[in-house]
Short mmCIF file of C-alpha atoms and ligand atoms in Angstrom, two decimals:
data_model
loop_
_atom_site.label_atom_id
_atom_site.label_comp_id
_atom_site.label_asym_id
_atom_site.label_seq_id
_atom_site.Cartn_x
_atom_site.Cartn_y
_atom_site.Cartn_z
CA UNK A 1 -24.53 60.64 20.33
CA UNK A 2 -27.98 58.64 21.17
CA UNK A 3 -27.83 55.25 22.05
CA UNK A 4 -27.98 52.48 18.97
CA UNK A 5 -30.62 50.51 21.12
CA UNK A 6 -33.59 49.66 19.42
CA UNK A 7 -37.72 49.92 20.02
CA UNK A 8 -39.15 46.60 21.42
CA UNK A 9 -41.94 46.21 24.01
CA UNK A 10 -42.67 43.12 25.53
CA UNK A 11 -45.75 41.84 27.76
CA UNK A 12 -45.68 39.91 30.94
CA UNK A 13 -49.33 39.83 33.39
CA UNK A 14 -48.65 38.88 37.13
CA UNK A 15 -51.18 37.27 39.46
CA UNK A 16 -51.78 36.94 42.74
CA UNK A 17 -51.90 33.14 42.55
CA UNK A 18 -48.52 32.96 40.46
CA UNK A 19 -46.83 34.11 37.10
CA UNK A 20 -48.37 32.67 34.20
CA UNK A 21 -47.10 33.43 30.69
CA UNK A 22 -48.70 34.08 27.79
CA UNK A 23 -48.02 34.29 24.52
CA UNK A 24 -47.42 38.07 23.63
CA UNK A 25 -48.89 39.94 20.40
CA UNK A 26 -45.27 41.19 19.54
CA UNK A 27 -43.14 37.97 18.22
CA UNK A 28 -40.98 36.55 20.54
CA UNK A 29 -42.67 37.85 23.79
CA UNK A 30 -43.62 36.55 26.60
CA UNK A 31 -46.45 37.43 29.54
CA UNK A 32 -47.11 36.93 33.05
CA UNK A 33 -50.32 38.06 35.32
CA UNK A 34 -51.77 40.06 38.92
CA UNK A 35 -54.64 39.87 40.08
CA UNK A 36 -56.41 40.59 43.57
CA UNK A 37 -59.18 41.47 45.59
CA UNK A 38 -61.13 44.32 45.14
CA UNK A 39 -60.91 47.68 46.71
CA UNK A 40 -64.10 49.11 45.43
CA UNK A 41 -64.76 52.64 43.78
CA UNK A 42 -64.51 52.21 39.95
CA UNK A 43 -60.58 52.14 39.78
CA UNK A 44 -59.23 49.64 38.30
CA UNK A 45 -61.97 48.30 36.09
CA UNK A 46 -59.52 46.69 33.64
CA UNK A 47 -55.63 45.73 32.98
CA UNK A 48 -53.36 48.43 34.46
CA UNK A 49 -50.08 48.58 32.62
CA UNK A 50 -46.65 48.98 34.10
CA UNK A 51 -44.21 50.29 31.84
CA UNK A 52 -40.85 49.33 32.47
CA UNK A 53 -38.34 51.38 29.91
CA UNK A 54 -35.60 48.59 30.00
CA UNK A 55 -35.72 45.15 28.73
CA UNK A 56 -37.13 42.19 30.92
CA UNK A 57 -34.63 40.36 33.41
CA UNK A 58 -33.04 43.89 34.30
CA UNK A 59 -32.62 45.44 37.47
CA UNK A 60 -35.99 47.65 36.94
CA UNK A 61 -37.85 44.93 36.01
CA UNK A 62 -36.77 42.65 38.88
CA UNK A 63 -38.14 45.38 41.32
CA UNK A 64 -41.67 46.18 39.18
CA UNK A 65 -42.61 42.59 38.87
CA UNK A 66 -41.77 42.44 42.56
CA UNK A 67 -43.78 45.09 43.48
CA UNK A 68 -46.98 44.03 41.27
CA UNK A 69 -48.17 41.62 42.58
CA UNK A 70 -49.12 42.50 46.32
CA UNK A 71 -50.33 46.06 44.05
CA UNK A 72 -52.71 44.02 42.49
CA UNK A 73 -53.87 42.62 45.36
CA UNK A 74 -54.61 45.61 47.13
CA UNK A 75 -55.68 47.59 44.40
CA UNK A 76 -58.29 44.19 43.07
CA UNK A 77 -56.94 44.38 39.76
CA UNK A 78 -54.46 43.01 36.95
CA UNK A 79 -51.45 44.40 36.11
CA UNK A 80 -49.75 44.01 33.04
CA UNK A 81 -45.82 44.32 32.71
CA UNK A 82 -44.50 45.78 29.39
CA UNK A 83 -41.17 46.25 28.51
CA UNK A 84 -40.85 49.44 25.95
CA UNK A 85 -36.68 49.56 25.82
CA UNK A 86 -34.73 51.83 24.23
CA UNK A 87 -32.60 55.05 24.68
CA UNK A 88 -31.66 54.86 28.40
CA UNK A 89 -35.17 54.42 29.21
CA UNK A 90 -36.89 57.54 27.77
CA UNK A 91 -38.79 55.78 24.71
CA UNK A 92 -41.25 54.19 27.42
CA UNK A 93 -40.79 57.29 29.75
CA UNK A 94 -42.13 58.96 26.27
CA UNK A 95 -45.00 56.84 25.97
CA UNK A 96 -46.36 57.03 29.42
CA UNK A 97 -45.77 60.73 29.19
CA UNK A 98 -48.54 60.88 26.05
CA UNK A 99 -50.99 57.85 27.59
CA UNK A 100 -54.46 58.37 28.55
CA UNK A 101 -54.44 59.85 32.22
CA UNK A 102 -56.43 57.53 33.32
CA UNK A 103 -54.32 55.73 36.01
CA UNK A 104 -54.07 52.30 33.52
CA UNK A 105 -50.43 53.45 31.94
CA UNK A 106 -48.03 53.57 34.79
CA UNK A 107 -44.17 54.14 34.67
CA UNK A 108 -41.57 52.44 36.48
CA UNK A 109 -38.50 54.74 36.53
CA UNK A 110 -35.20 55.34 38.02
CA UNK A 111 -32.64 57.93 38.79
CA UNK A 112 -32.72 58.28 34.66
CA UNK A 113 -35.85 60.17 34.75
CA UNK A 114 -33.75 63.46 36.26
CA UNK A 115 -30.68 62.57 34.60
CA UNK A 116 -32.37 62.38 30.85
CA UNK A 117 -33.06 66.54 30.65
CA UNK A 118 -29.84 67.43 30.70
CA UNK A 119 -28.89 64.34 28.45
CA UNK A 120 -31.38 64.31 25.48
CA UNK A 121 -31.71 67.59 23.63
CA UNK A 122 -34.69 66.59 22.10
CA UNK A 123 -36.42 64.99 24.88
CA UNK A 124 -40.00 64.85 23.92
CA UNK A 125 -41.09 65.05 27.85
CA UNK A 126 -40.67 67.28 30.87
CA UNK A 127 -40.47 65.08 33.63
CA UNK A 128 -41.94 67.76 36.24
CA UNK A 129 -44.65 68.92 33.63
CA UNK A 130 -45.71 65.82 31.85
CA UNK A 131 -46.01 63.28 34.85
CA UNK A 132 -47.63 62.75 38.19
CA UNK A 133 -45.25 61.27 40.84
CA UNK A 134 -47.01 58.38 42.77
CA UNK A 135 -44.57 57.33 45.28
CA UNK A 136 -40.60 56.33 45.40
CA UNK A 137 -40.06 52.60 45.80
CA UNK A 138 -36.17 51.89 46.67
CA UNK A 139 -32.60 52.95 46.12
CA UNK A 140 -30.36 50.52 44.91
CA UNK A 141 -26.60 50.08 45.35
CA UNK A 142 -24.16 49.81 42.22
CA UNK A 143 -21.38 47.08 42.06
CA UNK A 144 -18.29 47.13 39.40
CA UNK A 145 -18.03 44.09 37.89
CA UNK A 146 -16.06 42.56 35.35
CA UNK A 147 -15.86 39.15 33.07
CA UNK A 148 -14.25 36.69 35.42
CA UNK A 149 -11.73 36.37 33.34
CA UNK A 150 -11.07 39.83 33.20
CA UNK A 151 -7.00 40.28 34.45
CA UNK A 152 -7.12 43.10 36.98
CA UNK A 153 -8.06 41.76 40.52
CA UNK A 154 -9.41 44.42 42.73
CA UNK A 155 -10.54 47.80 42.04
CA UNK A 156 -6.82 49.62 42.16
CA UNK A 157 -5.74 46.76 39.61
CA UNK A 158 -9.02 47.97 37.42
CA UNK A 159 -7.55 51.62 37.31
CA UNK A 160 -4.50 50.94 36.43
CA UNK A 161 -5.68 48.15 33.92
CA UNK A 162 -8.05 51.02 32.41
CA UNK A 163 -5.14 53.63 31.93
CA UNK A 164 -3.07 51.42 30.49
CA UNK A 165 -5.44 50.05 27.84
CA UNK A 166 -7.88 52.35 27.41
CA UNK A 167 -8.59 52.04 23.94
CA UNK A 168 -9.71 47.78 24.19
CA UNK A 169 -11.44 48.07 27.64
CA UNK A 170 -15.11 48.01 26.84
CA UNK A 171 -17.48 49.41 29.24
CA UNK A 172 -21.45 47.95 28.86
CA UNK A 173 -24.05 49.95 30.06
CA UNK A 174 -27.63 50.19 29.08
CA UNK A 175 -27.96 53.65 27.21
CA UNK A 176 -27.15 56.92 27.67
CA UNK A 177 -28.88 58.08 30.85
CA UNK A 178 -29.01 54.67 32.31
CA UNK A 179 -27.65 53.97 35.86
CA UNK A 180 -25.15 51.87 34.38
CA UNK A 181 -24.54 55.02 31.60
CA UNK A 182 -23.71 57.41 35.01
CA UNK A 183 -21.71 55.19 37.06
CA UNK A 184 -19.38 54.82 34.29
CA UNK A 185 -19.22 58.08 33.31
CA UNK A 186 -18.25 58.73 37.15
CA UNK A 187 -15.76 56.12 36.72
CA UNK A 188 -14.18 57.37 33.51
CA UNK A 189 -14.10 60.99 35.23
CA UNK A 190 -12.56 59.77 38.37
CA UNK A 191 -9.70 57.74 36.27
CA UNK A 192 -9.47 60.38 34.07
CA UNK A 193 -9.75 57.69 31.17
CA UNK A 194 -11.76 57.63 28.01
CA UNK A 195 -13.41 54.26 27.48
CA UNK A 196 -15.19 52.17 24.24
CA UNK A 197 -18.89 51.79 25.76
CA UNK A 198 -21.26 49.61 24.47
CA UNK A 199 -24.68 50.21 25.07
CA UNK A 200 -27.43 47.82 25.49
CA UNK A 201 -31.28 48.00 25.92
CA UNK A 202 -31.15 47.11 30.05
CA UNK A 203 -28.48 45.57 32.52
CA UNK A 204 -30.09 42.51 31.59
CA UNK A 205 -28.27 41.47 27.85
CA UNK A 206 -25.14 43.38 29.16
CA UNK A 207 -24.99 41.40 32.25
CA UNK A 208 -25.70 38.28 30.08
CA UNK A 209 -22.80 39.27 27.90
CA UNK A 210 -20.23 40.58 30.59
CA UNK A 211 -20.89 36.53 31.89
CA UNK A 212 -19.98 35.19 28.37
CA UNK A 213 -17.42 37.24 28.16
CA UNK A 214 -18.20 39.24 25.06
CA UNK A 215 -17.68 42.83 26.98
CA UNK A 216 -15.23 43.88 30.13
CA UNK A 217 -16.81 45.54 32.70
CA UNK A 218 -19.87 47.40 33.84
CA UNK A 219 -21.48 49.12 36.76
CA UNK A 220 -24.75 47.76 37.60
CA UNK A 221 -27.65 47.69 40.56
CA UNK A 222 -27.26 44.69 43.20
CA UNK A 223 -30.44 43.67 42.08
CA UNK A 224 -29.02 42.62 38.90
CA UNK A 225 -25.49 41.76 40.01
CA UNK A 226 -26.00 39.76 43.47
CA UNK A 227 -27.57 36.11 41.83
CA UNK A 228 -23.90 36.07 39.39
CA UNK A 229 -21.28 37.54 42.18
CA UNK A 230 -22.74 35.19 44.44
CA UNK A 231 -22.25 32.38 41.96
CA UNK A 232 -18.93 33.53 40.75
CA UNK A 233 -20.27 34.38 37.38
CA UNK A 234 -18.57 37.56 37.27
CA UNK A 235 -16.00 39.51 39.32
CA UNK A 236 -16.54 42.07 41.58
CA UNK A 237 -15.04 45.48 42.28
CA UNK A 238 -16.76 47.19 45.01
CA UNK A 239 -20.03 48.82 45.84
CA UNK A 240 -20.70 52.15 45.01
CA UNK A 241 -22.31 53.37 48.27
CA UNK A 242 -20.81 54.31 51.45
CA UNK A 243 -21.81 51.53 53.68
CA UNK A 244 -21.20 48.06 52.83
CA UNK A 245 -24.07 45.73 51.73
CA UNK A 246 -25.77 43.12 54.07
CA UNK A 247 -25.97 40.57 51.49
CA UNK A 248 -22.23 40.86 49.73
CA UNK A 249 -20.31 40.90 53.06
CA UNK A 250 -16.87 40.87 51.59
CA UNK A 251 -17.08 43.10 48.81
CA UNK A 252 -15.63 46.44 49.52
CA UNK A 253 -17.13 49.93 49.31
CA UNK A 254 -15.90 52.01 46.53
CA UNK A 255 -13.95 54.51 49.28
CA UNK A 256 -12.36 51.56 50.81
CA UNK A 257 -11.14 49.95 47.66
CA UNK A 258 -9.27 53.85 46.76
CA UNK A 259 -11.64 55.11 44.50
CA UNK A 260 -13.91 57.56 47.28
CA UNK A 261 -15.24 60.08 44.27
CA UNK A 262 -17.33 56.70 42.84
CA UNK A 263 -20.52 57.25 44.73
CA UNK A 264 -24.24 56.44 43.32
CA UNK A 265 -26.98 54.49 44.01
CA UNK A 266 -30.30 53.90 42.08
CA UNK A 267 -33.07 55.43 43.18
CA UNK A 268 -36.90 53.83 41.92
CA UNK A 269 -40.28 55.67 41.48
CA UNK A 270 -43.93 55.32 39.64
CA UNK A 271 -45.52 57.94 37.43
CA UNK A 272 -48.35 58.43 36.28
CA UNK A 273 -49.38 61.39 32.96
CA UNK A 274 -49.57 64.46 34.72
CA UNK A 275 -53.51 64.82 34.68
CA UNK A 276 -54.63 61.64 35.83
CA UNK A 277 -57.20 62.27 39.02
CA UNK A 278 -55.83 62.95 42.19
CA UNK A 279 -57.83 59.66 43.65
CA UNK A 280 -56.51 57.27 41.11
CA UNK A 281 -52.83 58.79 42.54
CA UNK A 282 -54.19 58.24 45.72
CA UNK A 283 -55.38 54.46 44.82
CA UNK A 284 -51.88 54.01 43.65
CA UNK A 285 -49.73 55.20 46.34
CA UNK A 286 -51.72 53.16 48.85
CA UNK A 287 -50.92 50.24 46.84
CA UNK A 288 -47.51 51.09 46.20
CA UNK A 289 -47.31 51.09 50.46
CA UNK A 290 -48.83 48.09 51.21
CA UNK A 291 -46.64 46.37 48.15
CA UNK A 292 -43.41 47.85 50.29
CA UNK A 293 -44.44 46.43 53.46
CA UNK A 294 -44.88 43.32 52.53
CA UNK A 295 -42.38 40.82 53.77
CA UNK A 296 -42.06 38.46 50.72
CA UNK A 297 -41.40 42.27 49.15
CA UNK A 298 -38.67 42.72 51.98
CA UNK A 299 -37.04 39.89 52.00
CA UNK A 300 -36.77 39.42 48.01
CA UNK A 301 -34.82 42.98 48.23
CA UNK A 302 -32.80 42.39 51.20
CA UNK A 303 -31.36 39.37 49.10
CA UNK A 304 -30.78 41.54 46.53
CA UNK A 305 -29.03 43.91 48.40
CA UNK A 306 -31.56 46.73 48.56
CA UNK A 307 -35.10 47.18 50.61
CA UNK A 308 -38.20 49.73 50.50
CA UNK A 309 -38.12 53.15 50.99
CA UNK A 310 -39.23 53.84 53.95
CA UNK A 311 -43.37 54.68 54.30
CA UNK A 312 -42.73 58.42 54.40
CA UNK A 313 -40.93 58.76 50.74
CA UNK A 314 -43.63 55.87 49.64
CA UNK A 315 -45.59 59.49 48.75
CA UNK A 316 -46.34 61.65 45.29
CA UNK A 317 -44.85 64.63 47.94
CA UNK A 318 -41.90 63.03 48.82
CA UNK A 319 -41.00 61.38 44.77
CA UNK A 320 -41.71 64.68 43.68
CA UNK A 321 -39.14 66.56 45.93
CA UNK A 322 -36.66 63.94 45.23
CA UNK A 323 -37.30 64.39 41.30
CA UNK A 324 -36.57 68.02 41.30
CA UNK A 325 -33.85 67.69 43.79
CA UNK A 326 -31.98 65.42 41.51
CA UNK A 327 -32.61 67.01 37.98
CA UNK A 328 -30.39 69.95 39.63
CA UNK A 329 -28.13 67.75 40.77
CA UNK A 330 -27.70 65.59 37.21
CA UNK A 331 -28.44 68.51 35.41
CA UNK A 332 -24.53 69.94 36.81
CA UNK A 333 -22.67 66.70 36.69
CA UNK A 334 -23.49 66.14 33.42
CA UNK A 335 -23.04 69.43 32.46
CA UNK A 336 -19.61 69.54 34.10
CA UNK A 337 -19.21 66.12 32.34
CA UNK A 338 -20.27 67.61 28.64
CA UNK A 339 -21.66 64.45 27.96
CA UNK A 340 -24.75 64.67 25.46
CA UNK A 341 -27.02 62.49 23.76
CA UNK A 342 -28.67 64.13 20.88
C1 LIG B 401 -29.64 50.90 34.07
O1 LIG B 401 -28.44 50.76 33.91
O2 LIG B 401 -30.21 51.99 33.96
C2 LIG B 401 -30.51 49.74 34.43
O3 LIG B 401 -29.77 48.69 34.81
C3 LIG B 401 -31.52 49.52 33.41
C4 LIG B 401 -32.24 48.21 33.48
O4 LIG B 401 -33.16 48.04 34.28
O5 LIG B 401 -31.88 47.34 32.70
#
């Protein structure tokens, strides 16, 4: 079945000097702007665009708009945000697949861009063949959480909740081959339970709605979560990776709350279309490092729960090994799973 979310793209532009919005073409969107110094050599010239394939306020657009502006600096350009949602991130993964190769139309992606092969039958990109890897950026831990209303207490409570009512627990996530999409389906085949989903176009609406109450649970990135558990906005489970995290002290890992088999994080990389020149990569990736060690970068993550990759894996080598790597991973689990979209 493929996702019910609809197309929208929105614009933001980031600046070096601060975020300034701006009144978007599409109705109802908004903008923001980056500029910097200049590096020389031709590239960039203009706007660079950073496609994010989820909708603003999410998780992947927390960590692009993060990273954009110290990339502008460096690279002595603008960069321009977009938001192209819809169908766990693959109509903007679609887009950027068929831009200009030109180094000015550049993805921001997760752990969907390996998961989507096996997912969408009529995919109308090949991740390995269509795009240029440019550099992996973080890897971001999942929570459970729930409306805090939401009876079951702790994560054993949760199971047993699920089994007992499976058909009016409802499960938000943001499209098939989202995180959120995977970490439930991990869920549902570790409890052996069947659940309602309900997909939205990011983590970002779903989130919004798990606080008002209108769905039950969800898994999503600490960079989405951290700001509402903090706040007691929403209730949380545990963490879905094997250490604890720094900034959520006393919320359990998904082994020590009993449910070991629940184990994923989020990984983050930029693409470029396959053919654009090997020194605009370059350009990129250079940016992309100096945007990861910056400390306003570091410490913005580390409240968030996450933090940079480290330099080495900040490479098109090192994204690209990862890419494969996890398509054969995905490509099995989902398989196993006989989940499809399409
Ligand atoms: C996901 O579940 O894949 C993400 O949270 C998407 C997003 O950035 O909204």
């Amino acid at each position: 079945m493929r996702t019910t979310s609809r197309y929208r793209a929105s614009t933001r532009i980031i600046t070096a000097i601060g975020v300034v919005s701006l009144v978007a073409a599409c109705a109802g969107n908004g903008g923001t702007t980056a500029t910097g110094g200049a590096t020389g050599g031709g590239y960039p010239d203009k706007n660079i665009t950073f496609v994010v394939p989820f909708s603003a306020g999410g998780p992947t657009d927390t960590v692009t708009r993060m990273i954009a502006e110290p990339m502008a600096a460096k690279l002595g350009g603008k960069i321009v945000v977009q938001n192209v949602e819809g169908a766990g991130g693959t109509v903007g993964a679609g887009e950027v697949a068929r831009a200009d190769p030109d180094g000015y139309t550049v993805l921001m992606h997760h752990i969907g861009m390996s998961t989507a092969p096996a997912l969408y039958q009529n995919l109308d990109y090949k991740p390995l063949e269509d795009f240029q890897t440019v550099g992996l950026v973080t890897e971001v831990p999942m929570t459970i959480v729930a409306r805090k209303d939401f009876a079951p207490k702790t994560l054993q409570e949760l199971v047993t909740h699920v089994k007992a009512n499976a058909s009016k627990v409802t499960l938000a996530n943001a499209g098939i081959g989202a995180a959120s999409h995977l970490c439930g389906l991990l869920f549902q085949t570790a409890t052996g339970v069947k659940l309602q989903e309900v997909p939205y176009e990011g983590t970002g609406p779903a989130l919004t709605d798990l606080v008002g109450g209108q769905v039950d649970f969800m898994c999503d990135q600490t960079t989405n979560t951290s700001g509402q558990i903090t706040a007691g906005e929403v209730k949380a489970y545990a963490v879905t990776t094997p250490e604890r995290v720094k900034s959520l002290p006393d919320l359990p890992t998904t082994t020590e709350a009993g449910l070991p088999q629940l184990q994923v994080s989020v990984w983050h990389g930029l693409y470029v279309p396959k053919a654009t020149p090997p020194e605009v990569v370059q350009k990129l990736t250079e940016a992309l490092k100096v945007a990861l060690a910056d400390q306003k970068v570091i410490d913005q993550m580390a409240k968030l729960g996450t933090a940079p990759v480290p330099a080495e894996d900040a490479t098109a080598e090192a994204h690209r090994t990862k890419l494969q790597e996890q398509i054969g991973t995905w490509g099995k689990v989902i398989a196993d799973a006989g989940v499809k979209a399409s």
